[in-house]
């Protein structure tokens, strides 16, 4: 079939309503900024203090728009329901959900504490489930939507030398949940994809960088065929692609952005 699209607007998100969890710092902040730059209104979800998120959305709204900051713990069903109710009351719809919030409690398996395992699963896996259910209800009702889960290369490989099995297992679950949601919700015209980043410089990783420069040199950067770790802005293109009509025939995909680390 001959193309009939206006390709100049393929990545345009003008007026779309996006929710980004953990959206005020690190990767989530860059993803929020990228979506806003393409014209989306963004609900920046934060676990605790609203201050930074409010500054961020004030910038998004400076030239018009209806972005807002909201506090919610994605592992708490009551918080997630309140968040979805706020989105519905304010926007009446939801076009894009980015499940970015995530935590890591490193530690070897032999004596790993069950409370840390459960905490990891409750944020990284149940958080994605709860948010997808609550915002997915709006998407199902309107018959459209794009959900983007932030997985990890750690959901595909056992990255080394640090031991963090709980995190790895949680991200593998995020990848499989992405595929299950994509399959179940295709009939509602909701696409569900994941981004699997490699090592990216953020608050989450910079302490490790500072304390263990040799690990970065000998493992993190060296592992990637591009011989470096990534920056948060190098994930912006992936989220805009998966959120926009540019990826209209893509669902259930785990989109790797890792400088080639998982190639070998
Ligand atoms: P970060 O710690 O800088 O940001 C995580 C954000 O999630 C924070 O804003 C935090 O407040 C929020 N959050 C945590 N628990 C929450 C909860 N219960 N409810 C609501 N918000 C919560 O980390 P980051 O490096 O920006 O990581 C973002 C995502 O990318 C995570 O899912 C992480 O697993 C994933 N990831 C990161 C890397 C990396 O190298 N940085 C690599 C692969 C995947």
XYZ file of C-alpha atoms and ligand atoms in Angstrom:
308
model
C 0.000 0.000 0.000
C 1.350 3.411 -0.900
C 2.267 5.589 2.096
C -0.321 8.234 2.878
C 1.158 9.772 5.970
C 2.576 13.181 6.578
C 6.008 11.968 7.641
C 7.026 15.392 8.893
C 4.696 14.840 11.878
C 5.590 11.209 12.543
C 7.059 11.933 15.985
C 4.664 14.746 16.882
C 2.977 14.398 20.293
C 1.127 17.709 20.385
C -1.626 17.620 22.991
C -1.066 13.974 23.944
C -1.436 13.191 27.633
C 1.553 11.363 29.139
C 2.253 9.999 32.617
C 5.888 9.357 33.632
C 6.612 7.643 36.967
C 9.805 8.672 38.757
C 9.765 11.521 36.252
C 11.658 14.223 38.123
C 15.205 12.864 38.077
C 17.571 10.612 36.181
C 16.216 8.734 33.197
C 12.598 9.638 34.038
C 13.357 13.336 33.907
C 14.968 13.050 30.462
C 11.987 11.014 29.225
C 9.541 13.618 30.611
C 11.513 16.409 28.939
C 11.635 14.552 25.618
C 7.868 13.928 25.571
C 7.151 17.540 26.538
C 9.521 18.787 23.816
C 7.404 16.940 21.230
C 4.281 18.685 22.541
C 2.876 16.244 25.098
C 1.399 17.314 28.429
C 3.182 15.352 31.126
C 2.048 14.218 34.578
C 5.361 13.897 36.425
C 4.888 11.312 39.172
C 7.196 11.478 42.189
C 7.413 9.254 45.242
C 8.187 11.983 47.778
C 8.867 15.706 47.498
C 7.002 17.597 44.782
C 9.376 20.610 44.656
C 11.689 19.549 41.827
C 8.811 18.120 39.792
C 6.856 21.346 40.147
C 9.796 23.364 38.810
C 10.082 20.951 35.912
C 6.417 21.176 34.894
C 6.465 24.966 35.293
C 9.086 24.920 32.524
C 6.927 22.629 30.372
C 3.903 24.920 30.841
C 5.845 28.142 30.205
C 4.683 28.253 26.599
C 1.218 26.806 27.324
C 0.165 23.251 28.088
C -1.262 21.407 31.031
C 1.538 19.398 32.616
C 1.417 18.781 36.339
C 3.323 17.123 39.188
C 1.760 14.528 41.440
C 2.953 12.469 44.393
C 2.316 8.725 44.361
C 4.106 5.560 45.425
C 3.584 3.183 42.492
C 3.682 0.143 44.782
C 0.658 1.372 46.760
C -2.727 0.565 45.159
C -4.438 3.479 46.949
C -1.856 5.979 45.634
C -2.135 4.620 42.109
C -5.946 4.827 42.129
C -5.781 8.426 43.391
C -3.302 9.252 40.632
C -5.501 7.712 37.924
C -8.533 9.598 39.281
C -6.573 12.868 39.116
C -5.497 12.169 35.521
C -9.083 11.372 34.546
C -10.513 14.451 36.295
C -7.924 16.763 34.768
C -7.441 15.384 31.251
C -10.291 12.898 30.750
C -7.851 10.618 28.914
C -4.335 9.157 28.884
C -2.330 8.538 25.712
C 1.127 7.587 26.984
C 2.249 5.828 30.181
C 5.954 5.504 30.950
C 6.571 3.080 33.818
C 10.052 4.295 34.742
C 10.123 4.170 38.575
C 12.526 1.499 39.740
C 14.845 0.557 42.603
C 17.806 -1.724 43.186
C 18.915 -3.420 46.413
C 22.196 -5.150 45.525
C 23.391 -8.248 47.360
C 24.423 -11.871 46.782
C 21.732 -14.553 46.740
C 23.078 -16.780 49.581
C 21.785 -14.628 52.413
C 19.640 -12.124 50.523
C 16.943 -10.663 52.752
C 13.367 -11.521 51.870
C 12.142 -7.998 52.721
C 14.568 -6.523 50.138
C 13.438 -9.079 47.550
C 9.785 -8.208 48.192
C 10.460 -4.461 48.132
C 12.203 -4.806 44.761
C 9.305 -6.779 43.300
C 6.695 -4.478 44.771
C 8.145 -1.361 43.098
C 9.685 -2.756 39.917
C 7.023 -5.339 39.009
C 3.823 -4.639 40.967
C 4.289 -0.908 40.336
C 4.226 -1.548 36.589
C 1.191 -3.821 36.952
C -0.798 -1.394 39.134
C -0.030 1.644 36.981
C -0.821 -0.245 33.783
C -4.150 -1.455 35.208
C -5.197 1.979 36.485
C -4.135 4.042 33.454
C -4.938 1.144 31.106
C -8.602 1.431 32.118
C -8.690 4.929 30.603
C -6.868 3.706 27.493
C -9.229 0.742 27.075
C -12.212 3.071 27.346
C -10.867 5.412 24.654
C -9.511 2.564 22.479
C -5.928 3.820 22.144
C -2.694 4.249 24.046
C 1.005 3.515 24.255
C 2.629 2.062 27.370
C 6.418 2.077 27.676
C 8.020 0.112 30.504
C 11.613 0.766 31.499
C 13.189 -2.660 31.757
C 16.934 -3.233 31.683
C 19.690 -5.225 30.064
C 19.698 -6.881 33.516
C 16.435 -8.529 32.452
C 18.353 -10.284 29.652
C 21.820 -11.000 31.034
C 23.439 -11.410 34.455
C 25.564 -8.287 34.292
C 28.709 -8.428 36.365
C 30.630 -7.902 38.723
C 27.945 -6.653 41.131
C 25.393 -9.164 42.367
C 21.784 -8.018 42.216
C 19.646 -11.032 41.403
C 16.426 -9.484 42.747
C 16.798 -6.549 40.362
C 17.628 -8.825 37.421
C 14.621 -11.052 38.097
C 12.348 -8.008 38.484
C 13.450 -6.586 35.120
C 12.993 -9.953 33.389
C 9.463 -9.880 34.801
C 8.960 -6.371 33.413
C 9.951 -7.647 29.963
C 7.520 -10.563 30.131
C 4.729 -8.401 31.554
C 5.303 -6.070 28.591
C 4.721 -8.967 26.176
C 1.646 -10.207 28.068
C 0.075 -6.744 28.160
C 0.861 -6.199 24.477
C -0.898 -9.445 23.636
C -3.950 -8.917 25.852
C -4.503 -5.258 24.954
C -3.856 -5.292 21.215
C -7.635 -5.661 20.804
C -8.010 -2.276 22.537
C -5.438 -0.698 20.202
C -3.035 -0.205 23.093
C 0.615 -0.837 22.247
C 2.955 -1.951 25.028
C 6.726 -1.900 24.624
C 9.784 -1.719 26.855
C 13.120 0.022 26.720
C 16.059 -2.002 28.063
C 18.855 0.455 28.849
C 22.455 -0.556 29.419
C 24.625 1.386 31.882
C 23.423 4.974 32.019
C 24.935 7.719 34.156
C 22.314 8.793 36.764
C 22.034 9.286 40.528
C 21.439 5.521 40.694
C 24.822 4.734 39.147
C 27.031 7.711 39.987
C 27.856 6.549 43.540
C 29.112 3.268 42.114
C 31.098 5.200 39.524
C 32.723 7.378 42.155
C 33.590 4.515 44.500
C 34.638 1.935 41.890
C 36.214 3.636 38.874
C 37.961 0.387 37.895
C 34.606 -1.395 37.601
C 33.458 1.102 35.051
C 36.738 0.900 33.154
C 37.100 -2.889 33.259
C 33.468 -3.994 33.063
C 30.759 -1.409 32.371
C 32.302 0.554 29.529
C 34.478 -2.273 28.275
C 31.475 -4.575 27.968
C 29.763 -2.269 25.519
C 31.069 -2.492 21.965
C 30.843 1.305 21.917
C 33.323 1.324 24.846
C 31.452 3.761 27.088
C 28.392 4.106 29.298
C 25.395 6.114 28.126
C 23.733 9.373 29.099
C 20.057 9.904 29.917
C 19.439 11.938 26.775
C 20.426 8.913 24.690
C 17.145 7.271 25.772
C 14.998 10.223 24.654
C 14.725 9.113 21.028
C 13.514 5.649 22.013
C 10.691 6.944 24.209
C 9.507 9.446 21.596
C 9.572 6.723 18.927
C 7.597 4.243 21.064
C 5.130 6.899 22.285
C 4.411 8.299 18.834
C 2.716 7.120 15.653
C 6.208 6.422 14.249
C 5.962 3.016 15.986
C 2.299 2.319 15.111
C 3.029 -1.318 14.083
C 5.369 -2.092 16.998
C 4.141 -3.830 20.143
C 5.588 -6.295 22.658
C 9.097 -5.181 21.688
C 11.986 -4.903 24.160
C 13.988 -2.081 22.646
C 17.621 -2.304 23.766
C 19.690 0.876 24.181
C 22.985 -0.326 25.609
C 25.873 0.693 23.343
C 26.046 -2.920 22.204
C 26.774 -4.367 25.646
C 24.484 -7.379 25.243
C 25.911 -8.211 21.788
C 28.695 -10.402 23.172
P 16.917 6.982 39.758
O 17.083 6.348 41.090
O 17.716 8.204 39.447
O 15.388 7.280 39.468
C 14.383 6.383 39.851
C 13.135 7.189 40.104
O 12.080 6.295 40.499
C 13.329 8.202 41.229
O 12.752 9.423 40.843
C 12.552 7.584 42.390
O 12.021 8.531 43.295
C 11.438 6.865 41.628
N 10.818 5.816 42.447
C 11.444 4.811 43.097
N 10.548 4.085 43.774
C 9.325 4.648 43.539
C 8.014 4.360 43.973
N 7.747 3.330 44.800
N 6.995 5.131 43.527
C 7.236 6.189 42.708
N 8.461 6.516 42.274
C 9.497 5.752 42.692
O 17.227 5.835 38.704
P 17.444 5.860 37.125
O 18.819 5.396 36.865
O 16.972 7.141 36.524
O 16.474 4.650 36.726
C 15.208 4.833 36.125
C 14.739 3.495 35.600
O 15.677 3.001 34.642
C 14.625 2.411 36.677
O 13.508 1.581 36.409
C 15.924 1.636 36.501
O 15.812 0.312 36.964
C 16.081 1.700 35.000
N 17.439 1.459 34.521
C 18.471 2.279 34.879
C 19.746 2.031 34.377
C 20.937 2.906 34.716
O 22.074 2.525 34.365
N 20.757 4.046 35.356
C 19.962 0.941 33.514
C 18.896 0.133 33.174
C 17.628 0.404 33.666
